[in-house]
PDB file of C-alpha atoms in Angstrom:
ATOM      1  CA  MET C  18      30.407  19.857  21.583  1.00  0.00           C
ATOM      2  CA  LEU C  19      30.038  21.102  25.156  1.00  0.00           C
ATOM      3  CA  SER C  20      28.017  24.066  23.898  1.00  0.00           C
ATOM      4  CA  ASN C  21      25.541  21.644  22.298  1.00  0.00           C
ATOM      5  CA  TRP C  22      24.991  19.976  25.664  1.00  0.00           C
ATOM      6  CA  VAL C  23      24.626  23.338  27.404  1.00  0.00           C
ATOM      7  CA  ASN C  24      22.119  24.461  24.763  1.00  0.00           C
ATOM      8  CA  MET C  25      20.129  21.233  25.143  1.00  0.00           C
ATOM      9  CA  LEU C  26      20.076  21.558  28.944  1.00  0.00           C
ATOM     10  CA  LYS C  27      18.936  25.173  28.600  1.00  0.00           C
ATOM     11  CA  TYR C  28      15.929  24.198  26.489  1.00  0.00           C
ATOM     12  CA  ILE C  29      15.077  21.225  28.672  1.00  0.00           C
ATOM     13  CA  GLY C  30      15.252  23.609  31.635  1.00  0.00           C
ATOM     14  CA  ILE C  31      12.906  26.081  29.957  1.00  0.00           C
ATOM     15  CA  CYS C  32      10.353  23.357  29.233  1.00  0.00           C
ATOM     16  CA  GLU C  33      10.621  21.746  32.645  1.00  0.00           C
ATOM     17  CA  THR C  34      10.221  25.183  34.282  1.00  0.00           C
ATOM     18  CA  VAL C  35       6.929  25.668  32.422  1.00  0.00           C
ATOM     19  CA  GLY C  36       5.818  22.298  33.800  1.00  0.00           C
ATOM     20  CA  MET C  37       6.858  23.200  37.336  1.00  0.00           C
ATOM     21  CA  ALA C  38       5.060  26.534  37.095  1.00  0.00           C
ATOM     22  CA  GLY C  39       1.931  24.750  35.980  1.00  0.00           C
ATOM     23  CA  SER C  40       2.227  22.263  38.823  1.00  0.00           C
ATOM     24  CA  LEU C  41       1.662  25.106  41.275  1.00  0.00           C
ATOM     25  CA  PHE C  42      -1.919  25.248  40.016  1.00  0.00           C
ATOM     26  CA  THR C  43      -2.258  21.474  39.859  1.00  0.00           C
ATOM     27  CA  SER C  44      -0.899  20.704  43.326  1.00  0.00           C
ATOM     28  CA  ARG C  45      -3.333  23.084  44.993  1.00  0.00           C
ATOM     29  CA  SER C  46      -6.391  21.651  43.231  1.00  0.00           C
ATOM     30  CA  ILE C  47      -5.696  17.901  43.430  1.00  0.00           C
ATOM     31  CA  PRO C  48      -6.556  17.451  47.114  1.00  0.00           C
ATOM     32  CA  THR C  49      -9.556  19.767  46.932  1.00  0.00           C
ATOM     33  CA  TRP C  50     -11.419  20.405  43.686  1.00  0.00           C
ATOM     34  CA  TYR C  51      -9.919  17.721  41.404  1.00  0.00           C
ATOM     35  CA  GLY C  52     -10.148  15.074  44.107  1.00  0.00           C
ATOM     36  CA  LYS C  53     -13.900  15.591  44.311  1.00  0.00           C
ATOM     37  CA  LEU C  54     -14.545  15.354  40.582  1.00  0.00           C
ATOM     38  CA  HIS C  55     -16.089  12.251  39.060  1.00  0.00           C
ATOM     39  CA  LYS C  56     -13.313  10.558  37.128  1.00  0.00           C
ATOM     40  CA  PRO C  57     -13.715   9.135  33.653  1.00  0.00           C
ATOM     41  CA  SER C  58     -12.989   5.405  33.359  1.00  0.00           C
ATOM     42  CA  ILE C  59      -9.959   6.143  31.178  1.00  0.00           C
ATOM     43  CA  ALA C  60      -8.393   8.504  33.715  1.00  0.00           C
ATOM     44  CA  PRO C  61      -4.973   7.220  34.811  1.00  0.00           C
ATOM     45  CA  PRO C  62      -3.999   7.473  38.478  1.00  0.00           C
ATOM     46  CA  SER C  63      -2.837  10.948  39.478  1.00  0.00           C
ATOM     47  CA  TRP C  64       0.736   9.756  40.037  1.00  0.00           C
ATOM     48  CA  VAL C  65       1.122   8.953  36.320  1.00  0.00           C
ATOM     49  CA  PHE C  66       0.974  12.565  35.170  1.00  0.00           C
ATOM     50  CA  GLY C  67       4.199  13.773  36.826  1.00  0.00           C
ATOM     51  CA  PRO C  68       6.548  11.234  35.220  1.00  0.00           C
ATOM     52  CA  VAL C  69       4.777  11.464  31.841  1.00  0.00           C
ATOM     53  CA  TRP C  70       5.026  15.252  31.731  1.00  0.00           C
ATOM     54  CA  THR C  71       8.644  15.216  32.932  1.00  0.00           C
ATOM     55  CA  ILE C  72       9.540  12.973  29.990  1.00  0.00           C
ATOM     56  CA  LEU C  73       7.470  15.003  27.520  1.00  0.00           C
ATOM     57  CA  TYR C  74       8.998  18.318  28.636  1.00  0.00           C
ATOM     58  CA  ALA C  75      12.498  16.807  28.249  1.00  0.00           C
ATOM     59  CA  LEU C  76      11.641  15.611  24.697  1.00  0.00           C
ATOM     60  CA  MET C  77      10.247  19.071  23.906  1.00  0.00           C
ATOM     61  CA  GLY C  78      13.461  20.671  25.177  1.00  0.00           C
ATOM     62  CA  ILE C  79      15.672  18.361  23.132  1.00  0.00           C
ATOM     63  CA  SER C  80      13.539  19.052  20.044  1.00  0.00           C
ATOM     64  CA  ALA C  81      13.770  22.843  20.531  1.00  0.00           C
ATOM     65  CA  SER C  82      17.507  22.540  21.155  1.00  0.00           C
ATOM     66  CA  ILE C  83      17.986  20.817  17.799  1.00  0.00           C
ATOM     67  CA  ILE C  84      16.011  23.467  15.973  1.00  0.00           C
ATOM     68  CA  SER C  85      17.711  26.336  17.809  1.00  0.00           C
ATOM     69  CA  GLN C  86      21.055  25.245  16.320  1.00  0.00           C
ATOM     70  CA  LYS C  87      19.754  25.217  12.720  1.00  0.00           C
ATOM     71  CA  ARG C  88      20.664  28.009  10.341  1.00  0.00           C
ATOM     72  CA  GLU C  89      17.976  27.362   7.750  1.00  0.00           C
ATOM     73  CA  GLN C  90      15.181  29.715   6.881  1.00  0.00           C
ATOM     74  CA  GLY C  91      12.061  28.919   8.870  1.00  0.00           C
ATOM     75  CA  LYS C  92      13.832  28.451  12.191  1.00  0.00           C
ATOM     76  CA  ARG C  93      12.420  31.685  13.633  1.00  0.00           C
ATOM     77  CA  VAL C  94       8.850  30.824  12.696  1.00  0.00           C
ATOM     78  CA  GLY C  95       9.225  27.278  14.023  1.00  0.00           C
ATOM     79  CA  MET C  96      10.641  28.457  17.356  1.00  0.00           C
ATOM     80  CA  THR C  97       7.954  31.160  17.650  1.00  0.00           C
ATOM     81  CA  VAL C  98       5.200  28.585  17.216  1.00  0.00           C
ATOM     82  CA  PHE C  99       7.031  26.294  19.648  1.00  0.00           C
ATOM     83  CA  TYR C 100       7.028  29.005  22.315  1.00  0.00           C
ATOM     84  CA  LEU C 101       3.371  29.785  21.647  1.00  0.00           C
ATOM     85  CA  GLN C 102       2.402  26.143  22.161  1.00  0.00           C
ATOM     86  CA  LEU C 103       4.503  26.110  25.379  1.00  0.00           C
ATOM     87  CA  ILE C 104       2.513  29.103  26.637  1.00  0.00           C
ATOM     88  CA  LEU C 105      -0.731  27.366  25.675  1.00  0.00           C
ATOM     89  CA  ASN C 106       0.454  24.259  27.520  1.00  0.00           C
ATOM     90  CA  PHE C 107       0.906  26.336  30.678  1.00  0.00           C
ATOM     91  CA  LEU C 108      -2.438  28.116  30.180  1.00  0.00           C
ATOM     92  CA  TRP C 109      -4.320  24.804  29.993  1.00  0.00           C
ATOM     93  CA  THR C 110      -3.192  24.003  33.538  1.00  0.00           C
ATOM     94  CA  VAL C 111      -4.205  27.465  34.726  1.00  0.00           C
ATOM     95  CA  ILE C 112      -7.630  27.146  33.129  1.00  0.00           C
ATOM     96  CA  PHE C 113      -8.380  23.543  34.126  1.00  0.00           C
ATOM     97  CA  PHE C 114      -6.928  23.492  37.626  1.00  0.00           C
ATOM     98  CA  GLY C 115      -6.560  27.193  38.575  1.00  0.00           C
ATOM     99  CA  MET C 116      -9.871  28.427  37.168  1.00  0.00           C
ATOM    100  CA  ARG C 117     -11.478  25.005  37.627  1.00  0.00           C
ATOM    101  CA  SER C 118     -13.092  25.204  34.224  1.00  0.00           C
ATOM    102  CA  PRO C 119     -12.982  21.927  32.243  1.00  0.00           C
ATOM    103  CA  PHE C 120     -15.108  23.489  29.467  1.00  0.00           C
ATOM    104  CA  ALA C 121     -12.791  26.440  28.886  1.00  0.00           C
ATOM    105  CA  ALA C 122      -9.823  24.092  29.169  1.00  0.00           C
ATOM    106  CA  LEU C 123     -11.393  21.875  26.505  1.00  0.00           C
ATOM    107  CA  ILE C 124     -11.543  24.775  24.071  1.00  0.00           C
ATOM    108  CA  GLU C 125      -7.995  25.740  24.963  1.00  0.00           C
ATOM    109  CA  ILE C 126      -6.593  22.200  24.552  1.00  0.00           C
ATOM    110  CA  PHE C 127      -7.935  22.001  21.015  1.00  0.00           C
ATOM    111  CA  THR C 128      -5.995  25.193  20.234  1.00  0.00           C
ATOM    112  CA  LEU C 129      -2.936  23.728  21.916  1.00  0.00           C
ATOM    113  CA  TRP C 130      -3.246  20.549  19.817  1.00  0.00           C
ATOM    114  CA  ILE C 131      -3.290  22.608  16.612  1.00  0.00           C
ATOM    115  CA  PHE C 132      -0.225  24.553  17.708  1.00  0.00           C
ATOM    116  CA  ILE C 133       1.649  21.327  18.538  1.00  0.00           C
ATOM    117  CA  ALA C 134       0.748  19.875  15.138  1.00  0.00           C
ATOM    118  CA  VAL C 135       1.923  23.064  13.375  1.00  0.00           C
ATOM    119  CA  THR C 136       5.139  22.973  15.382  1.00  0.00           C
ATOM    120  CA  ILE C 137       5.765  19.406  14.272  1.00  0.00           C
ATOM    121  CA  ILE C 138       5.179  20.356  10.609  1.00  0.00           C
ATOM    122  CA  LEU C 139       7.479  23.381  10.831  1.00  0.00           C
ATOM    123  CA  PHE C 140      10.163  21.453  12.682  1.00  0.00           C
ATOM    124  CA  TRP C 141       9.955  18.585  10.146  1.00  0.00           C
ATOM    125  CA  ASN C 142      11.153  20.944   7.443  1.00  0.00           C
ATOM    126  CA  LEU C 143      14.245  21.721   9.555  1.00  0.00           C
ATOM    127  CA  SER C 144      14.875  18.390  11.304  1.00  0.00           C
ATOM    128  CA  PRO C 145      12.724  15.291  11.069  1.00  0.00           C
ATOM    129  CA  VAL C 146      14.294  14.044  14.342  1.00  0.00           C
ATOM    130  CA  ALA C 147      13.201  17.215  16.180  1.00  0.00           C
ATOM    131  CA  ALA C 148       9.701  16.818  14.761  1.00  0.00           C
ATOM    132  CA  LEU C 149       9.461  13.143  15.742  1.00  0.00           C
ATOM    133  CA  LEU C 150      10.518  13.991  19.307  1.00  0.00           C
ATOM    134  CA  LEU C 151       7.275  15.977  19.578  1.00  0.00           C
ATOM    135  CA  VAL C 152       4.985  13.133  18.428  1.00  0.00           C
ATOM    136  CA  PRO C 153       4.614  11.586  21.908  1.00  0.00           C
ATOM    137  CA  TYR C 154       3.575  15.040  23.168  1.00  0.00           C
ATOM    138  CA  LEU C 155       0.930  15.321  20.435  1.00  0.00           C
ATOM    139  CA  LEU C 156      -0.342  11.794  21.215  1.00  0.00           C
ATOM    140  CA  TRP C 157      -0.523  12.530  24.940  1.00  0.00           C
ATOM    141  CA  THR C 158      -2.304  15.816  24.236  1.00  0.00           C
ATOM    142  CA  SER C 159      -4.773  13.901  22.052  1.00  0.00           C
ATOM    143  CA  PHE C 160      -5.468  11.547  24.978  1.00  0.00           C
ATOM    144  CA  ALA C 161      -5.649  14.544  27.345  1.00  0.00           C
ATOM    145  CA  SER C 162      -8.197  16.166  25.067  1.00  0.00           C
ATOM    146  CA  VAL C 163     -10.464  13.141  25.259  1.00  0.00           C
ATOM    147  CA  LEU C 164      -9.928  12.986  29.017  1.00  0.00           C
ATOM    148  CA  ASN C 165     -10.690  16.690  29.340  1.00  0.00           C
ATOM    149  CA  TYR C 166     -13.920  16.249  27.358  1.00  0.00           C
ATOM    150  CA  GLN C 167     -14.993  13.341  29.565  1.00  0.00           C
ATOM    151  CA  PHE C 168     -14.262  15.307  32.737  1.00  0.00           C
ATOM    152  CA  TRP C 169     -16.392  18.125  31.456  1.00  0.00           C
ATOM    153  CA  LYS C 170     -19.195  15.772  30.340  1.00  0.00           C
ATOM    154  CA  ILE C 171     -19.532  13.787  33.528  1.00  0.00           C
ATOM    155  CA  ASN C 172     -19.067  16.749  35.890  1.00  0.00           C
ATOM    156  CA  HIS C 173     -21.130  19.250  33.902  1.00  0.00           C
TER     157      HIS C 173
END
């Protein structure tokens, strides 16, 4: 039982670390570049993003932890796609905030969305609970895609 908790904390830690690494790019750009952009009317206040992503990364970690303990066929493929979407998640931050390119980030976030959806499908076959834990992430990424498009459109 203790090993299950350790495993879960490990995966939450991996996901939260990706978020913290991405925040290095975000925190440098918010007071400068991002702060000067025209904001879409649907853009939430900047302070919303930290808590939302902290929760989403925790849900992602719990989901991956559940799948990592499965013995069924398909686990390796599911976890591989999970890690690929995690890399894409990080890269979006690098592209949008680090490279300051909303257009390139828009293309990237559509790819990310597809990888999240595929992860959910693959995880569903192993654990519906693990798949459902990723639905808020997909919904937030859907919103972020619209937001990304609007940032590009009004600042283009």
